[in-house]
């Protein structure tokens, strides 16, 4: 959206000063948190996406299509993030797959089911809602494009791989590390 912003990195492993740093900004003491120009705060990645996307081409105006966007964003929070992001956290962020080996297999199996749902959908459509690039795609892109870091092989998911490439080629795409 070309909105200027300042990015403040937060250590996701060392959580010693979490309460002091984030407690007044988000009662759940989690990131991401968006601080608005007027000093108000907003947390939950998908609430932030919705706030920024209102009135832009990234959120359809039609009520049904908007609800479909939410359908995928709730799917991202309920099914996708708890499996793909958590497996990646154990394997790639903490580098401790052994410590979590009792639970890791189940997380990865559930994550593969989620990827199957996405694959089936993307076999017949270019984006998740109304053939239009929206915040539903952005929400799902986040932990899908780094899924291999959580031990997920994307080779059996060609439609997802094509969608990832399509996402990367969208105008205004900014890689995570920039
Ligand atoms: N549902 C939240 C999840 C937020 C979340 O779990 N954030 C992680 C880091 S990515 C966090 O802050 N966890 C607590 C912690 O690190 O202490 C969202 O999508 O924004």
mmCIF file of C-alpha atoms and ligand atoms in Angstrom:
data_model
loop_
_atom_site.group_PDB
_atom_site.id
_atom_site.type_symbol
_atom_site.label_atom_id
_atom_site.label_comp_id
_atom_site.label_asym_id
_atom_site.label_seq_id
_atom_site.Cartn_x
_atom_site.Cartn_y
_atom_site.Cartn_z
ATOM 1 C CA UNK A 1 0.000 0.000 0.000
ATOM 2 C CA UNK A 2 3.086 2.252 0.077
ATOM 3 C CA UNK A 3 2.240 3.470 3.581
ATOM 4 C CA UNK A 4 5.449 4.499 5.365
ATOM 5 C CA UNK A 5 6.026 2.529 8.546
ATOM 6 C CA UNK A 6 8.674 1.731 11.108
ATOM 7 C CA UNK A 7 9.297 -1.925 11.886
ATOM 8 C CA UNK A 8 10.321 -2.820 15.448
ATOM 9 C CA UNK A 9 11.700 -6.380 15.693
ATOM 10 C CA UNK A 10 10.742 -8.453 18.757
ATOM 11 C CA UNK A 11 12.678 -11.506 19.922
ATOM 12 C CA UNK A 12 10.280 -14.473 19.712
ATOM 13 C CA UNK A 13 12.560 -16.822 21.675
ATOM 14 C CA UNK A 14 13.700 -14.729 24.630
ATOM 15 C CA UNK A 15 10.434 -13.582 26.216
ATOM 16 C CA UNK A 16 11.834 -12.165 29.482
ATOM 17 C CA UNK A 17 10.648 -8.601 28.925
ATOM 18 C CA UNK A 18 7.460 -9.444 27.022
ATOM 19 C CA UNK A 19 5.015 -8.120 29.600
ATOM 20 C CA UNK A 20 6.820 -4.789 29.980
ATOM 21 C CA UNK A 21 7.338 -4.402 26.246
ATOM 22 C CA UNK A 22 3.919 -5.488 24.945
ATOM 23 C CA UNK A 23 1.532 -5.773 27.888
ATOM 24 C CA UNK A 24 -0.064 -2.342 27.511
ATOM 25 C CA UNK A 25 -0.295 -2.664 23.734
ATOM 26 C CA UNK A 26 -1.896 -6.103 23.474
ATOM 27 C CA UNK A 27 -3.536 -7.902 26.415
ATOM 28 C CA UNK A 28 -2.593 -11.223 24.762
ATOM 29 C CA UNK A 29 1.088 -10.119 24.876
ATOM 30 C CA UNK A 30 1.717 -11.236 21.305
ATOM 31 C CA UNK A 31 3.014 -9.762 18.091
ATOM 32 C CA UNK A 32 2.299 -8.490 15.498
ATOM 33 C CA UNK A 33 0.984 -5.218 16.894
ATOM 34 C CA UNK A 34 0.205 -2.234 14.685
ATOM 35 C CA UNK A 35 0.603 1.199 16.276
ATOM 36 C CA UNK A 36 -1.484 3.812 14.484
ATOM 37 C CA UNK A 37 -0.377 7.414 13.991
ATOM 38 C CA UNK A 38 -2.795 8.504 16.734
ATOM 39 C CA UNK A 39 -1.189 6.126 19.255
ATOM 40 C CA UNK A 40 -3.865 3.428 19.263
ATOM 41 C CA UNK A 41 -2.844 -0.205 18.937
ATOM 42 C CA UNK A 42 -4.235 -3.123 16.962
ATOM 43 C CA UNK A 43 -3.199 -6.775 17.241
ATOM 44 C CA UNK A 44 -4.096 -10.083 15.547
ATOM 45 C CA UNK A 45 -2.575 -10.263 12.079
ATOM 46 C CA UNK A 46 -5.911 -10.682 10.305
ATOM 47 C CA UNK A 47 -7.539 -7.744 12.112
ATOM 48 C CA UNK A 48 -4.540 -5.671 11.009
ATOM 49 C CA UNK A 49 -4.920 -6.903 7.430
ATOM 50 C CA UNK A 50 -8.621 -6.028 7.404
ATOM 51 C CA UNK A 51 -7.949 -2.558 8.868
ATOM 52 C CA UNK A 52 -5.329 -1.749 6.240
ATOM 53 C CA UNK A 53 -7.293 -3.269 3.334
ATOM 54 C CA UNK A 54 -10.608 -1.430 3.848
ATOM 55 C CA UNK A 55 -11.442 0.539 0.712
ATOM 56 C CA UNK A 56 -8.605 -0.987 -1.318
ATOM 57 C CA UNK A 57 -8.603 -3.602 -4.065
ATOM 58 C CA UNK A 58 -7.378 -6.156 -1.527
ATOM 59 C CA UNK A 59 -10.848 -6.506 0.058
ATOM 60 C CA UNK A 60 -13.860 -7.115 -2.219
ATOM 61 C CA UNK A 61 -16.844 -4.801 -1.625
ATOM 62 C CA UNK A 62 -19.519 -7.467 -2.184
ATOM 63 C CA UNK A 63 -20.795 -8.881 1.139
ATOM 64 C CA UNK A 64 -20.637 -12.542 0.069
ATOM 65 C CA UNK A 65 -17.125 -12.225 -1.323
ATOM 66 C CA UNK A 66 -16.014 -10.350 1.782
ATOM 67 C CA UNK A 67 -17.422 -13.170 3.907
ATOM 68 C CA UNK A 68 -15.499 -15.653 1.744
ATOM 69 C CA UNK A 69 -12.348 -13.665 2.496
ATOM 70 C CA UNK A 70 -13.145 -14.068 6.207
ATOM 71 C CA UNK A 71 -13.851 -17.767 5.677
ATOM 72 C CA UNK A 72 -10.244 -18.262 4.526
ATOM 73 C CA UNK A 73 -8.833 -15.947 7.164
ATOM 74 C CA UNK A 74 -10.594 -17.910 9.918
ATOM 75 C CA UNK A 75 -9.311 -21.114 8.306
ATOM 76 C CA UNK A 76 -5.820 -19.606 8.453
ATOM 77 C CA UNK A 77 -6.163 -18.910 12.170
ATOM 78 C CA UNK A 78 -7.943 -22.133 13.162
ATOM 79 C CA UNK A 79 -6.273 -24.736 10.978
ATOM 80 C CA UNK A 80 -3.267 -23.353 9.134
ATOM 81 C CA UNK A 81 -1.300 -21.262 11.637
ATOM 82 C CA UNK A 82 -1.647 -23.694 14.587
ATOM 83 C CA UNK A 83 -0.017 -26.450 12.523
ATOM 84 C CA UNK A 84 2.311 -24.907 9.935
ATOM 85 C CA UNK A 85 3.561 -22.014 12.052
ATOM 86 C CA UNK A 86 3.985 -24.046 15.224
ATOM 87 C CA UNK A 87 5.918 -26.827 13.429
ATOM 88 C CA UNK A 88 8.169 -24.155 11.888
ATOM 89 C CA UNK A 89 8.699 -22.579 15.294
ATOM 90 C CA UNK A 90 9.880 -25.866 16.785
ATOM 91 C CA UNK A 91 11.991 -26.950 13.808
ATOM 92 C CA UNK A 92 13.398 -23.731 12.359
ATOM 93 C CA UNK A 93 13.136 -20.976 14.982
ATOM 94 C CA UNK A 94 14.029 -23.023 18.068
ATOM 95 C CA UNK A 95 15.990 -25.648 16.080
ATOM 96 C CA UNK A 96 14.688 -28.239 18.537
ATOM 97 C CA UNK A 97 12.690 -30.854 16.592
ATOM 98 C CA UNK A 98 13.893 -33.538 19.019
ATOM 99 C CA UNK A 99 12.434 -31.729 22.020
ATOM 100 C CA UNK A 100 8.997 -31.698 20.387
ATOM 101 C CA UNK A 101 9.192 -35.063 18.630
ATOM 102 C CA UNK A 102 6.109 -36.440 20.467
ATOM 103 C CA UNK A 103 3.912 -33.733 18.948
ATOM 104 C CA UNK A 104 5.750 -32.799 15.764
ATOM 105 C CA UNK A 105 4.509 -35.733 13.650
ATOM 106 C CA UNK A 106 0.871 -34.930 14.429
ATOM 107 C CA UNK A 107 1.404 -31.224 13.695
ATOM 108 C CA UNK A 108 3.016 -32.004 10.363
ATOM 109 C CA UNK A 109 0.290 -34.523 9.423
ATOM 110 C CA UNK A 110 -2.412 -31.964 10.250
ATOM 111 C CA UNK A 111 -0.450 -29.319 8.329
ATOM 112 C CA UNK A 112 -0.347 -31.554 5.255
ATOM 113 C CA UNK A 113 -4.159 -31.914 5.456
ATOM 114 C CA UNK A 114 -4.413 -28.128 5.455
ATOM 115 C CA UNK A 115 -2.119 -27.943 2.430
ATOM 116 C CA UNK A 116 -4.378 -30.484 0.685
ATOM 117 C CA UNK A 117 -7.378 -28.225 1.248
ATOM 118 C CA UNK A 118 -5.470 -25.321 -0.278
ATOM 119 C CA UNK A 119 -4.225 -27.460 -3.158
ATOM 120 C CA UNK A 120 -7.733 -28.695 -4.038
ATOM 121 C CA UNK A 121 -8.988 -25.114 -4.032
ATOM 122 C CA UNK A 122 -6.147 -23.747 -6.139
ATOM 123 C CA UNK A 123 -6.515 -26.482 -8.772
ATOM 124 C CA UNK A 124 -9.521 -24.591 -10.143
ATOM 125 C CA UNK A 125 -8.848 -20.978 -9.167
ATOM 126 C CA UNK A 126 -5.945 -18.532 -9.256
ATOM 127 C CA UNK A 127 -6.665 -16.859 -5.895
ATOM 128 C CA UNK A 128 -8.746 -17.889 -2.884
ATOM 129 C CA UNK A 129 -11.693 -15.547 -3.461
ATOM 130 C CA UNK A 130 -13.343 -14.288 -6.660
ATOM 131 C CA UNK A 131 -10.247 -14.807 -8.820
ATOM 132 C CA UNK A 132 -8.908 -11.689 -7.193
ATOM 133 C CA UNK A 133 -5.775 -11.151 -5.097
ATOM 134 C CA UNK A 134 -7.048 -10.331 -1.583
ATOM 135 C CA UNK A 135 -6.054 -10.319 2.074
ATOM 136 C CA UNK A 136 -7.226 -13.964 2.209
ATOM 137 C CA UNK A 137 -4.252 -14.806 -0.029
ATOM 138 C CA UNK A 138 -1.912 -12.591 1.976
ATOM 139 C CA UNK A 139 -2.977 -14.224 5.269
ATOM 140 C CA UNK A 140 -2.404 -17.714 3.859
ATOM 141 C CA UNK A 141 0.807 -16.815 2.040
ATOM 142 C CA UNK A 142 2.623 -15.863 5.242
ATOM 143 C CA UNK A 143 3.279 -19.314 6.712
ATOM 144 C CA UNK A 144 2.796 -21.262 3.465
ATOM 145 C CA UNK A 145 5.788 -19.769 1.679
ATOM 146 C CA UNK A 146 8.074 -20.721 4.568
ATOM 147 C CA UNK A 147 6.398 -24.113 5.197
ATOM 148 C CA UNK A 148 9.528 -26.090 4.154
ATOM 149 C CA UNK A 149 11.254 -24.591 7.210
ATOM 150 C CA UNK A 150 8.739 -26.523 9.311
ATOM 151 C CA UNK A 151 9.520 -29.775 7.513
ATOM 152 C CA UNK A 152 6.734 -29.543 4.891
ATOM 153 C CA UNK A 153 7.598 -30.696 1.377
ATOM 154 C CA UNK A 154 5.706 -28.550 -1.147
ATOM 155 C CA UNK A 155 6.703 -30.768 -4.086
ATOM 156 C CA UNK A 156 3.365 -32.725 -4.001
ATOM 157 C CA UNK A 157 1.414 -29.430 -4.129
ATOM 158 C CA UNK A 158 1.961 -27.966 -7.634
ATOM 159 C CA UNK A 159 -1.071 -25.642 -7.503
ATOM 160 C CA UNK A 160 0.192 -24.158 -4.235
ATOM 161 C CA UNK A 161 3.651 -23.686 -5.728
ATOM 162 C CA UNK A 162 2.182 -21.865 -8.733
ATOM 163 C CA UNK A 163 0.074 -19.697 -6.433
ATOM 164 C CA UNK A 164 3.167 -18.846 -4.336
ATOM 165 C CA UNK A 165 4.955 -17.728 -7.519
ATOM 166 C CA UNK A 166 1.865 -15.726 -8.540
ATOM 167 C CA UNK A 167 1.813 -14.039 -5.132
ATOM 168 C CA UNK A 168 5.485 -13.121 -5.394
ATOM 169 C CA UNK A 169 4.946 -11.497 -8.778
ATOM 170 C CA UNK A 170 2.140 -9.194 -7.551
ATOM 171 C CA UNK A 171 2.895 -5.459 -7.716
ATOM 172 C CA UNK A 172 3.943 -4.182 -4.299
ATOM 173 C CA UNK A 173 5.179 -7.549 -3.043
ATOM 174 C CA UNK A 174 7.651 -7.023 -0.203
ATOM 175 C CA UNK A 175 9.694 -10.009 1.061
ATOM 176 C CA UNK A 176 9.473 -10.732 4.782
ATOM 177 C CA UNK A 177 13.089 -9.775 5.469
ATOM 178 C CA UNK A 178 12.915 -6.280 3.925
HETATM 179 N N1 LIG B 1 -3.349 -15.195 16.145
HETATM 180 C C1 LIG B 1 -2.232 -14.304 16.272
HETATM 181 C C2 LIG B 1 -0.996 -15.099 16.648
HETATM 182 C C3 LIG B 1 0.088 -14.211 17.155
HETATM 183 C C4 LIG B 1 1.252 -15.014 17.681
HETATM 184 O O1 LIG B 1 1.118 -16.174 18.089
HETATM 185 N N2 LIG B 1 2.396 -14.367 17.694
HETATM 186 C C5 LIG B 1 3.577 -15.009 18.223
HETATM 187 C C6 LIG B 1 4.819 -14.662 17.438
HETATM 188 S S1 LIG B 1 4.595 -14.931 15.732
HETATM 189 C C7 LIG B 1 3.769 -14.521 19.636
HETATM 190 O O2 LIG B 1 3.850 -13.319 19.880
HETATM 191 N N3 LIG B 1 3.774 -15.481 20.562
HETATM 192 C C8 LIG B 1 3.915 -15.232 21.950
HETATM 193 C C9 LIG B 1 5.290 -15.062 22.358
HETATM 194 O O3 LIG B 1 6.204 -15.156 21.514
HETATM 195 O O4 LIG B 1 5.493 -14.821 23.545
HETATM 196 C C10 LIG B 1 -2.004 -13.523 14.954
HETATM 197 O O5 LIG B 1 -2.282 -14.056 13.875
HETATM 198 O O6 LIG B 1 -1.565 -12.367 15.024
#
